CSV table of C-alpha atoms and ligand atoms in Angstrom, one decimal:
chain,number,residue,atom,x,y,z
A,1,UNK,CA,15.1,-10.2,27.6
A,2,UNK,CA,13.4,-13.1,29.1
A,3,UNK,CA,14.4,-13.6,33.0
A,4,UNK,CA,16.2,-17.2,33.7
A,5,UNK,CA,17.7,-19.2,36.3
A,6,UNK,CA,21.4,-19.9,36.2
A,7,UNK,CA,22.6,-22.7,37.9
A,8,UNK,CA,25.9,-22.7,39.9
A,9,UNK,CA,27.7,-25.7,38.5
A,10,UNK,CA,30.7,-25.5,41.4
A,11,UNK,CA,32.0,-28.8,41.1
A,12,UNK,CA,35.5,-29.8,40.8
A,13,UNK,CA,35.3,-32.1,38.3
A,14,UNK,CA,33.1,-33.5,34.7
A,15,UNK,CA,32.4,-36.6,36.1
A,16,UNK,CA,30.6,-34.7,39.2
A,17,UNK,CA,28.8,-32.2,36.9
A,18,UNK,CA,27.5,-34.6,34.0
A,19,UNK,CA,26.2,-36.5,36.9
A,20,UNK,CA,24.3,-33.5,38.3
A,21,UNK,CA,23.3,-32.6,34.5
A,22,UNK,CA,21.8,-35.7,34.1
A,23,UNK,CA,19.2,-35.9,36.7
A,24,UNK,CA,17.7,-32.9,33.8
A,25,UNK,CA,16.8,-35.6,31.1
A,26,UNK,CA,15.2,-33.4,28.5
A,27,UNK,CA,15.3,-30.1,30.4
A,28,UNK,CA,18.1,-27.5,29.3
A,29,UNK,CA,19.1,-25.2,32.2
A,30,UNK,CA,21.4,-22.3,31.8
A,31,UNK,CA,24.9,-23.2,34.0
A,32,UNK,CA,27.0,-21.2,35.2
A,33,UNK,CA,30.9,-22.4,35.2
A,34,UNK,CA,33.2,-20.5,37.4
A,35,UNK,CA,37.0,-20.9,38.0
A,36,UNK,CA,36.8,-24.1,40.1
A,37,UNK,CA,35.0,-26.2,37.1
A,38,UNK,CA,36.9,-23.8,34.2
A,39,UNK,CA,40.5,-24.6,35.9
A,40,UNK,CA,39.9,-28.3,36.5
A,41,UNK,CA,38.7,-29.5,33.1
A,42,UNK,CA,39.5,-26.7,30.6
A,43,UNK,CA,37.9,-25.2,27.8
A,44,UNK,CA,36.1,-28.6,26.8
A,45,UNK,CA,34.1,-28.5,29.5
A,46,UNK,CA,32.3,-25.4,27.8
A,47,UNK,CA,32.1,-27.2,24.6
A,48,UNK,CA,30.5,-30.4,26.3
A,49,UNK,CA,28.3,-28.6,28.3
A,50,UNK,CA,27.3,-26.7,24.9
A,51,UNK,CA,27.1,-29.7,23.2
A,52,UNK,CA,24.4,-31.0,25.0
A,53,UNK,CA,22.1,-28.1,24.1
A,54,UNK,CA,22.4,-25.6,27.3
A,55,UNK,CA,23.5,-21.9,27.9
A,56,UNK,CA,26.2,-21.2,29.7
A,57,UNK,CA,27.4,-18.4,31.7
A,58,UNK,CA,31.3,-18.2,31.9
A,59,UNK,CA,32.0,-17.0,35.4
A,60,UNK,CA,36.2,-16.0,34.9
A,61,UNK,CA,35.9,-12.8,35.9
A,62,UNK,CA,38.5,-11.1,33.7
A,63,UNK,CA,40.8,-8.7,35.2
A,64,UNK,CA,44.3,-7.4,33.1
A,65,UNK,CA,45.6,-4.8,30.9
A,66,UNK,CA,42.9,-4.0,28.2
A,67,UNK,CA,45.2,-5.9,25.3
A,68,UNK,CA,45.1,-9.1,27.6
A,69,UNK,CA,41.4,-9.0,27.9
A,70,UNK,CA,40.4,-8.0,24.1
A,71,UNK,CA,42.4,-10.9,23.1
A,72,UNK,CA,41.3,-13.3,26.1
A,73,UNK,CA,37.6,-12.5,25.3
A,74,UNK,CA,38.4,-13.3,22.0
A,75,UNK,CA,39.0,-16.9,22.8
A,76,UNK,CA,36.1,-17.2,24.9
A,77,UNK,CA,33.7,-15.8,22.1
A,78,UNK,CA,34.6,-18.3,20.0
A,79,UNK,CA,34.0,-21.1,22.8
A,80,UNK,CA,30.4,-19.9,21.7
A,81,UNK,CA,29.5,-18.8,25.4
A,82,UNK,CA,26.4,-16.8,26.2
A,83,UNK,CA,27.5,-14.8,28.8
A,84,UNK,CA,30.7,-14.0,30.3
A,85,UNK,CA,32.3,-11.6,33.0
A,86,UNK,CA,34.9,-9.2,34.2
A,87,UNK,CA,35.9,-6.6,36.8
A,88,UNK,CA,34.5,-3.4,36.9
A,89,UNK,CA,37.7,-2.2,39.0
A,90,UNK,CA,40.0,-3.3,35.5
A,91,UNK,CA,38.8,0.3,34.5
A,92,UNK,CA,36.4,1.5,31.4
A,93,UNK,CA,39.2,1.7,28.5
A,94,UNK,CA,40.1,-2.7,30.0
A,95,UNK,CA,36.2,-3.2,29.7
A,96,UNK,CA,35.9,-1.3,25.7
A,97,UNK,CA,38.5,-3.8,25.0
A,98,UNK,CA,36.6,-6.8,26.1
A,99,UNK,CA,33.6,-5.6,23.9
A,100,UNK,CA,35.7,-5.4,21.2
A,101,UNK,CA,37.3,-8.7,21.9
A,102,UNK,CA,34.2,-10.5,22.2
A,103,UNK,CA,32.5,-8.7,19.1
A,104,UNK,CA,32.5,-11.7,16.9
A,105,UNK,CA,32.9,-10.9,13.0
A,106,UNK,CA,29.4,-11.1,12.4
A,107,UNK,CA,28.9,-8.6,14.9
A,108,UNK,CA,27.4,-10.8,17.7
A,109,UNK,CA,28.9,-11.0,20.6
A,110,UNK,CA,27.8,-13.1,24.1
A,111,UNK,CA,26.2,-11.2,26.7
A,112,UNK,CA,29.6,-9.0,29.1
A,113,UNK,CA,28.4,-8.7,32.7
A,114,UNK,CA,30.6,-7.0,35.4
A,115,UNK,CA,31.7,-7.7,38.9
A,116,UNK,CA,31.4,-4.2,41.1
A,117,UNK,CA,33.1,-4.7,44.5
A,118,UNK,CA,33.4,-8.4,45.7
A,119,UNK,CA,30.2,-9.2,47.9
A,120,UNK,CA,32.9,-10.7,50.5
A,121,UNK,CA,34.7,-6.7,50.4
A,122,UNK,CA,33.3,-4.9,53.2
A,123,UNK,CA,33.6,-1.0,53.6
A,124,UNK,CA,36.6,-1.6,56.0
A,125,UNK,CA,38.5,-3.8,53.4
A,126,UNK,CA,38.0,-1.2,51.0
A,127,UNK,CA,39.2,1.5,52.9
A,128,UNK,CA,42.0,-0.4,54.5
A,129,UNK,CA,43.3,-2.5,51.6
A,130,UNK,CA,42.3,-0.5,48.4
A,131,UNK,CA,42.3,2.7,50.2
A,132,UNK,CA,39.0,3.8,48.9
A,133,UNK,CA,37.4,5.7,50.9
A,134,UNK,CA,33.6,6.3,49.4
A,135,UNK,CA,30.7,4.6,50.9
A,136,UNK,CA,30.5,1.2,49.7
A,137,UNK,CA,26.9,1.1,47.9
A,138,UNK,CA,28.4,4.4,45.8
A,139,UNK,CA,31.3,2.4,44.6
A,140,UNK,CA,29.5,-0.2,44.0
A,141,UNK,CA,26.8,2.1,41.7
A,142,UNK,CA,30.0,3.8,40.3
A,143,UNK,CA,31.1,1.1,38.7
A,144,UNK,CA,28.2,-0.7,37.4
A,145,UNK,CA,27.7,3.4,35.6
A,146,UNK,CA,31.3,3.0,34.6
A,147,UNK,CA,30.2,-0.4,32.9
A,148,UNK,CA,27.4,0.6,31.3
A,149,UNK,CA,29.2,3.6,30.0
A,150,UNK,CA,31.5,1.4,28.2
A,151,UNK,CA,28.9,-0.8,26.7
A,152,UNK,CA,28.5,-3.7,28.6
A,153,UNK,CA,25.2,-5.4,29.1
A,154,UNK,CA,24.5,-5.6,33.2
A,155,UNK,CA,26.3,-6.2,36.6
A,156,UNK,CA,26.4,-9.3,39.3
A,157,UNK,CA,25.0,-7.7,42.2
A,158,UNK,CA,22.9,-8.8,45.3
A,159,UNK,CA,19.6,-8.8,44.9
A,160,UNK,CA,19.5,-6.0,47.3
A,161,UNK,CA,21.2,-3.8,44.8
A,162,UNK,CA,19.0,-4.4,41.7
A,163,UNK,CA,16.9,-2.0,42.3
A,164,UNK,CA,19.0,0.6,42.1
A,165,UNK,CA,21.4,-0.5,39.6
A,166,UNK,CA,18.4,-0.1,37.4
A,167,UNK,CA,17.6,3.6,38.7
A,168,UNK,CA,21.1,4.4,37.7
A,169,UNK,CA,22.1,2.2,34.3
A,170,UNK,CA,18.4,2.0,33.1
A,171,UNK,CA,15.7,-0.5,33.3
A,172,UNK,CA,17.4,-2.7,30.3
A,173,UNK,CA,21.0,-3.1,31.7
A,174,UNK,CA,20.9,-6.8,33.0
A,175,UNK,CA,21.2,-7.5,36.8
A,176,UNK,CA,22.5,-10.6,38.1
A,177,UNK,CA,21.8,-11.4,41.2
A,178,UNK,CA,23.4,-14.6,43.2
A,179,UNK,CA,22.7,-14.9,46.9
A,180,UNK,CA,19.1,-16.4,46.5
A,181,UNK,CA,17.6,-19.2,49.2
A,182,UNK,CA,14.3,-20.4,49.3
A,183,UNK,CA,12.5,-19.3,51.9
A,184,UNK,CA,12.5,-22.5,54.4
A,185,UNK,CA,16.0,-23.4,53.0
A,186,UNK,CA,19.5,-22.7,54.6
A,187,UNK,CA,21.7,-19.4,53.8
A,188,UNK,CA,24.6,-21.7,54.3
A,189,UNK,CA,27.3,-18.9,53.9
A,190,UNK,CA,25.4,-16.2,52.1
A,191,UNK,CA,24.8,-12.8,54.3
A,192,UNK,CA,22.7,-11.1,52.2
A,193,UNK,CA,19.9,-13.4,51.0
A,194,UNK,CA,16.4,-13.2,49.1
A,195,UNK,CA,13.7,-15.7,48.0
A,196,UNK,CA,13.5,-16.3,43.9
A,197,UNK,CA,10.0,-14.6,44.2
A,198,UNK,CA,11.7,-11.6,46.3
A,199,UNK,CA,14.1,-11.3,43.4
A,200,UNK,CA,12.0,-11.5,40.9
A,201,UNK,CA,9.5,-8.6,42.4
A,202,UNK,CA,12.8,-6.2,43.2
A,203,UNK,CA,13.6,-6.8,39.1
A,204,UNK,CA,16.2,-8.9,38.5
A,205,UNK,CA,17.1,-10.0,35.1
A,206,UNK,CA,18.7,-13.6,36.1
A,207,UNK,CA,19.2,-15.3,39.1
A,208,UNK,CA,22.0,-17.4,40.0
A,209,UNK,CA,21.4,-20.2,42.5
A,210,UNK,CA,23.8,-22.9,43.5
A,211,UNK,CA,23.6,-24.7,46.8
A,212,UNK,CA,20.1,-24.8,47.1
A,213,UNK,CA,19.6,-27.1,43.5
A,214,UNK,CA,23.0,-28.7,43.3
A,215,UNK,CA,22.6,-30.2,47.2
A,216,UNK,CA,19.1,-30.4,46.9
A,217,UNK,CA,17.5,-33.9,47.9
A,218,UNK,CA,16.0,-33.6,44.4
A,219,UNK,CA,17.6,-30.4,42.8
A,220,UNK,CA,15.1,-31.0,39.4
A,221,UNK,CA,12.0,-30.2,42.0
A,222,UNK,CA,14.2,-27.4,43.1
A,223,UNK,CA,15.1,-25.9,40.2
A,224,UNK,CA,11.7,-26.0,39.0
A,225,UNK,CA,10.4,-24.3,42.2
A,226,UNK,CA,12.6,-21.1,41.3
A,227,UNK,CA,11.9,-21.3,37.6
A,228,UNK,CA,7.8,-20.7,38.9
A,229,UNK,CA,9.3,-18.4,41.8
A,230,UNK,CA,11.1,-16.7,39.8
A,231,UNK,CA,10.0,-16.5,35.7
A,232,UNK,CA,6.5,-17.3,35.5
B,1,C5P,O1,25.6,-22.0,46.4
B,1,C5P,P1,25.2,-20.5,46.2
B,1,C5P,O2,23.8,-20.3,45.7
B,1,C5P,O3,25.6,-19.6,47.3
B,1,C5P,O4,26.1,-20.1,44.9
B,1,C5P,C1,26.2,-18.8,44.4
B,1,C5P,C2,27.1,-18.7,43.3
B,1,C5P,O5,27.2,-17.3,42.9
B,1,C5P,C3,28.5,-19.2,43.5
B,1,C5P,O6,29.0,-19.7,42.3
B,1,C5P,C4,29.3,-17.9,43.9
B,1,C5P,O7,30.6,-18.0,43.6
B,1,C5P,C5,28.6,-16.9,43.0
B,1,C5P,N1,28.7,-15.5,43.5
B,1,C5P,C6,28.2,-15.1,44.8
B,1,C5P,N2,28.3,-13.8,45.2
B,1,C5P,C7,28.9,-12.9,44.3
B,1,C5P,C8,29.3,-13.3,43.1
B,1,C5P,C9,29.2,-14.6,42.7
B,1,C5P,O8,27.7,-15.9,45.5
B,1,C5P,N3,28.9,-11.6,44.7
């Protein structure tokens, strides 16, 4: 699986992020559309962004009874996504049913990534609102086992966690790792923070960068400085 850079396309609207899309001209980066972009424009935003030849990661983060999921993946298979996500905590029998949601006819299926614990839960949230009272990093390890013992391909962790997520699910279950800066850039609200070439050397699969291309003074130069950070 060849390593890429996913960009965070958090805008609020497709006006905003075909106008960020087209400072690409002929280069095709992978996206990334989360909730703020999904809920603003709908499912056509997939399509468009599809249409005009790039990979997209579908950041919804999926989180119901396993029917819900299985027939909620479903949909977003056929919006012909390449990778998509849900959360760990949903339990292993909610993510089988995503994989079998997903599982196209022809037995392909996009890429199912999970969310462990919520980078912005601390080990005091845990324990005082979930009332879960193991260490943090175990949970965190716990579920991405949990995920890879019901099939799924990888986990969104910090970069800080790839290592071991690899140690624990195997060298081939997919990390991805948000929370990148360049080194002379701003963390801007990040806490936990690495360098695309820092990622890359602690093994992770795909990086997912936002701030630092999309408010770029020229986010083509920066998104080619963490494709050669980062993948060559
Ligand atoms: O702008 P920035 O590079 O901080 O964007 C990171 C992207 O990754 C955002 O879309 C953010 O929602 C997402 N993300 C994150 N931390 C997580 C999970 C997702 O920053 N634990």
């Amino acid at each position: 699986m060849g390593k890429d850079v996913i960009i965070a396309c958090d805008f609020d609207s497709a006006e905003k992020t075909f106008a960020f899309l087209d400072n690409f001209k002929g280069k095709k980066p992978y996206v990334k559309i989360g909730m703020e972009l999904y809920y603003a424009e709908g499912p056509s935003i997939v399509r468009e962004i599809k249409a005009r030849g790039h990979k997209i990661f579908l950041d919804l983060k999926l989180h119901d009874i396993p029917n819900t999921v299985k027939k909620s993946m479903a949909v977003l298979s056929r919006l012909d996504v390449d990778m998509c996500n849900l959360h760990a905590s949903g339990t292993v029998r909610m993510m089988e049913a995503a994989i079998e949601g997903l599982t196209r006819p022809d037995g392909t299926r996009p890429l199912l990534i999970a969310v462990t614990q919520l980078t912005s839960t601390d080990q005091e949230s845990m324990e005082n609102d979930l009332l879960i009272h193991e260490r943090i990093d175990e949970v965190v390890m716990h579920y991405a086992a949990n995920a890879a013992k019901a099939g799924l391909d990888g986990v969104v962790c910090s970069p800080l966690e790839a290592e071991k997520v690899h140690a624990r699910c195997g060298a081939g279950f997919l990390t991805v790792t948000p929370g990148v800066r360049f080194a002379d850039g701003d963390i801007g609200d990040q806490k936990r923070v690495m360098t695309p070439a820092e990622a890359k050397r602690i093994g992770s699969d795909y990086i997912v960068v936002g701030r630092p291309i999309t408010a770029a003074a020229d986010p083509v130069a920066a998104y080619e400085r963490c494709v050669s950070e980062f993948c060559d």
